[in-house]
GROMACS .gro file of C-alpha atoms in nm:
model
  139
    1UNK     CA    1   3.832  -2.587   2.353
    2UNK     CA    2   3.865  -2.914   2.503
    3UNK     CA    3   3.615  -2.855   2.759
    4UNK     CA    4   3.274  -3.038   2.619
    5UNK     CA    5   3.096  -2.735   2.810
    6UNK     CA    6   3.249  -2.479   2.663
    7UNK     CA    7   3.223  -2.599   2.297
    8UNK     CA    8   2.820  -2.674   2.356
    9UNK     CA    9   2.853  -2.321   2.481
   10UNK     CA   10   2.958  -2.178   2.197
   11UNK     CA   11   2.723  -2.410   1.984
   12UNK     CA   12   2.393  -2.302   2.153
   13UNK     CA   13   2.523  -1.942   2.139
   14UNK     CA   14   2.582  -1.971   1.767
   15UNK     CA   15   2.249  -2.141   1.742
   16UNK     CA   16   2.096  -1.818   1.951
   17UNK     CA   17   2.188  -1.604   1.659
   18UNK     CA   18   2.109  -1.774   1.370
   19UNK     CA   19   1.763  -1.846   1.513
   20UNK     CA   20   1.744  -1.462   1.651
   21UNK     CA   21   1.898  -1.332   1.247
   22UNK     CA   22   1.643  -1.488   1.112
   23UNK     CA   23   1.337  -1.343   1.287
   24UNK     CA   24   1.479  -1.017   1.255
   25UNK     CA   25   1.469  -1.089   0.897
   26UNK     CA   26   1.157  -1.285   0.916
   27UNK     CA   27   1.013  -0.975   1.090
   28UNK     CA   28   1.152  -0.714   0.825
   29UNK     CA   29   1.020  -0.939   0.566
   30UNK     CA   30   0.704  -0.871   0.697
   31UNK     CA   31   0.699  -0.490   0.754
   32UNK     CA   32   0.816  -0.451   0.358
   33UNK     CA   33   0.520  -0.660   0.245
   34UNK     CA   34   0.252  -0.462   0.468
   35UNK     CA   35   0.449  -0.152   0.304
   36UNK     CA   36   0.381  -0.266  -0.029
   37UNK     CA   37   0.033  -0.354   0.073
   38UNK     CA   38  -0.062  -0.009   0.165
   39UNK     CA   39   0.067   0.133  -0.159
   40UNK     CA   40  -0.170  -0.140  -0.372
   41UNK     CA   41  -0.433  -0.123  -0.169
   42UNK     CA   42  -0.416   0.279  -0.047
   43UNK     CA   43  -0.311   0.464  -0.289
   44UNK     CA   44   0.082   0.589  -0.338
   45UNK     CA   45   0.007   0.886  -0.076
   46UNK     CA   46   0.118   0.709   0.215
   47UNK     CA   47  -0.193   0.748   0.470
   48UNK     CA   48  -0.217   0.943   0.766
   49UNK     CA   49  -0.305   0.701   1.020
   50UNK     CA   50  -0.001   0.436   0.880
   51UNK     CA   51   0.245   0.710   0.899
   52UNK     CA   52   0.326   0.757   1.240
   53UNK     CA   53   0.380   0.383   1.255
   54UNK     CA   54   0.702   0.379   1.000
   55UNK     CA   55   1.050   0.424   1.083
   56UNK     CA   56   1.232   0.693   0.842
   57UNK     CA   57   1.407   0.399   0.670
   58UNK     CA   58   1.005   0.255   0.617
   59UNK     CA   59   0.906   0.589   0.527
   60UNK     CA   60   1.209   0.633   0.241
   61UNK     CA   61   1.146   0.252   0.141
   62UNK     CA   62   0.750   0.378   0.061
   63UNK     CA   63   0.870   0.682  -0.153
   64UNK     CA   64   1.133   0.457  -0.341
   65UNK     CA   65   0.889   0.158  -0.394
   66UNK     CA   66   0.609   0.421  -0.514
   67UNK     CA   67   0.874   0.590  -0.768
   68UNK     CA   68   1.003   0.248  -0.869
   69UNK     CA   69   0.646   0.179  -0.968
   70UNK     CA   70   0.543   0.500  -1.120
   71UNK     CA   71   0.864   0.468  -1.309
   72UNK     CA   72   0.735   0.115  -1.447
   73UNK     CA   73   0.419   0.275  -1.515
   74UNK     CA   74   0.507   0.561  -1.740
   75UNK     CA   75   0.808   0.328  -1.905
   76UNK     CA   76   0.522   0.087  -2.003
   77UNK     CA   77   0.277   0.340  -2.069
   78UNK     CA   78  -0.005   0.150  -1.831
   79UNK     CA   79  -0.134   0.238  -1.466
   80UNK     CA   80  -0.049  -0.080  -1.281
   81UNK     CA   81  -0.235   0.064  -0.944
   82UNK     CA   82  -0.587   0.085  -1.108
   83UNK     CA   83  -0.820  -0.198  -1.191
   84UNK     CA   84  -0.638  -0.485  -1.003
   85UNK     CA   85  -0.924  -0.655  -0.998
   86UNK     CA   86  -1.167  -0.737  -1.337
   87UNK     CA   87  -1.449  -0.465  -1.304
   88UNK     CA   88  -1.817  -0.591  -1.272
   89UNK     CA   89  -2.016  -0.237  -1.357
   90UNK     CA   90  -1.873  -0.012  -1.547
   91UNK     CA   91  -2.074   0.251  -1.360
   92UNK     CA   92  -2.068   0.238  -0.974
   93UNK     CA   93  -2.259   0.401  -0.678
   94UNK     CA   94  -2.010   0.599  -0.451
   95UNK     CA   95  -2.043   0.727  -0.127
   96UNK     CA   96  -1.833   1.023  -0.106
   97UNK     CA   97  -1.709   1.054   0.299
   98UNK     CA   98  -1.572   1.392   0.293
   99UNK     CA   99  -1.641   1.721   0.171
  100UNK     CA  100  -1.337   1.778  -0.054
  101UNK     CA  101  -1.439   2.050  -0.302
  102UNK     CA  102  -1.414   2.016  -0.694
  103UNK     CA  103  -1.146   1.747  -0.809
  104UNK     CA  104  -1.037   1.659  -1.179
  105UNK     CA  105  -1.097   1.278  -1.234
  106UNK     CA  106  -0.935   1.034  -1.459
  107UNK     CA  107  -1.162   1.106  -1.756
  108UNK     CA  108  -1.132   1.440  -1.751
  109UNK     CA  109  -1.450   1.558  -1.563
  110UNK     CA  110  -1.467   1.783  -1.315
  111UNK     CA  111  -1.692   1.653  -1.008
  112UNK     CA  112  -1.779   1.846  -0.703
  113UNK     CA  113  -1.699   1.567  -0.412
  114UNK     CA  114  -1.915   1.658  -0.099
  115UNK     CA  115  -2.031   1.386   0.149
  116UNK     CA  116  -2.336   1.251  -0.096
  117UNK     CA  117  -2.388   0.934  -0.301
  118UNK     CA  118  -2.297   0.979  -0.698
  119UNK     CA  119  -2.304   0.757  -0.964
  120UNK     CA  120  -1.975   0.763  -1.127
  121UNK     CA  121  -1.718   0.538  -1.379
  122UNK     CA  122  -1.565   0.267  -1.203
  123UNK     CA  123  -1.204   0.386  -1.302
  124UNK     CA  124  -1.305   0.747  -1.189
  125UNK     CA  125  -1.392   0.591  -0.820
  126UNK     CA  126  -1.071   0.404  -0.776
  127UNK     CA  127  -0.834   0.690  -0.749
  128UNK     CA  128  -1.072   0.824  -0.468
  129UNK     CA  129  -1.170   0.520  -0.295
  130UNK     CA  130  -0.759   0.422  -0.251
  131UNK     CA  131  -0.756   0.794  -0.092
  132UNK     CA  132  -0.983   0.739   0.149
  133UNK     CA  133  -1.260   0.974   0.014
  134UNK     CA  134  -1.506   0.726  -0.066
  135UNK     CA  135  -1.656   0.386  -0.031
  136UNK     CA  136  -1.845   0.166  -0.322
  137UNK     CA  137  -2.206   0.092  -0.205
  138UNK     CA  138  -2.280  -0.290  -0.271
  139UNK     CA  139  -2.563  -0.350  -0.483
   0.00000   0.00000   0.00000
């Protein structure tokens, strides 16, 4: 290792794979983040059209993150993926997107969800809206 080449060599190359470690981790970062994001902002059914873009390992880190949290949820006795933010209405207009049939909603009521516009509890919405089914009509 007396040859100045060969030590800068080795330097750069070690250089190469710290900088290349830590945008693989950098990128990973990333992808677990966007995970989590789908399961706060989705719902903790992971959605059809993300699915085919996950990895198995993605796929098992969605179902252990969504039992970890469900988990929390029941041990504090509090759902933790409803209201994140402060409601304005307590009632909402909903437009329903697809003809699902008669579902049981948080307060108990049974609603028949066909592609309409209802006026329903903002907390009853949520569950639907992180599904997919439906939309909130602005004001």
């Amino acid at each position: 290792l007396k040859d100045p080449t060969v030590t800068a060599s080795i330097a750069v190359s070690n250089e190469i794979i710290q900088r290349n470690k830590r945008m693989a981790l950098a990128y990973l970062y990333e992808r677990v983040k966007r995970i989590e994001d789908v399961w706060w902002t989705r719902s903790s059914v992971l959605p059809e059209d993300v699915r085919p873009n996950l990895s198995r390992s993605e796929k098992e880190y969605f179902e252990g993150y969504d039992e970890l949290m469900d988990s929390y949820s029941r041990t504090m006795d509090v759902d933790i993926a409803s209201d994140l933010l402060p409601p304005e209405d307590f009632m909402v207009e909903v437009r329903i997107l697809k003809d699902c049939g008669e579902i049981v909603l948080k307060s108990g009521q049974f609603v028949n969800l066909k592609k309409s516009t209802i006026f329903m509890r903002r907390s009853d919405a949520e569950g639907i809206i992180q599904q997919g089914l439906a939309v909130i009509l602005d004001k």
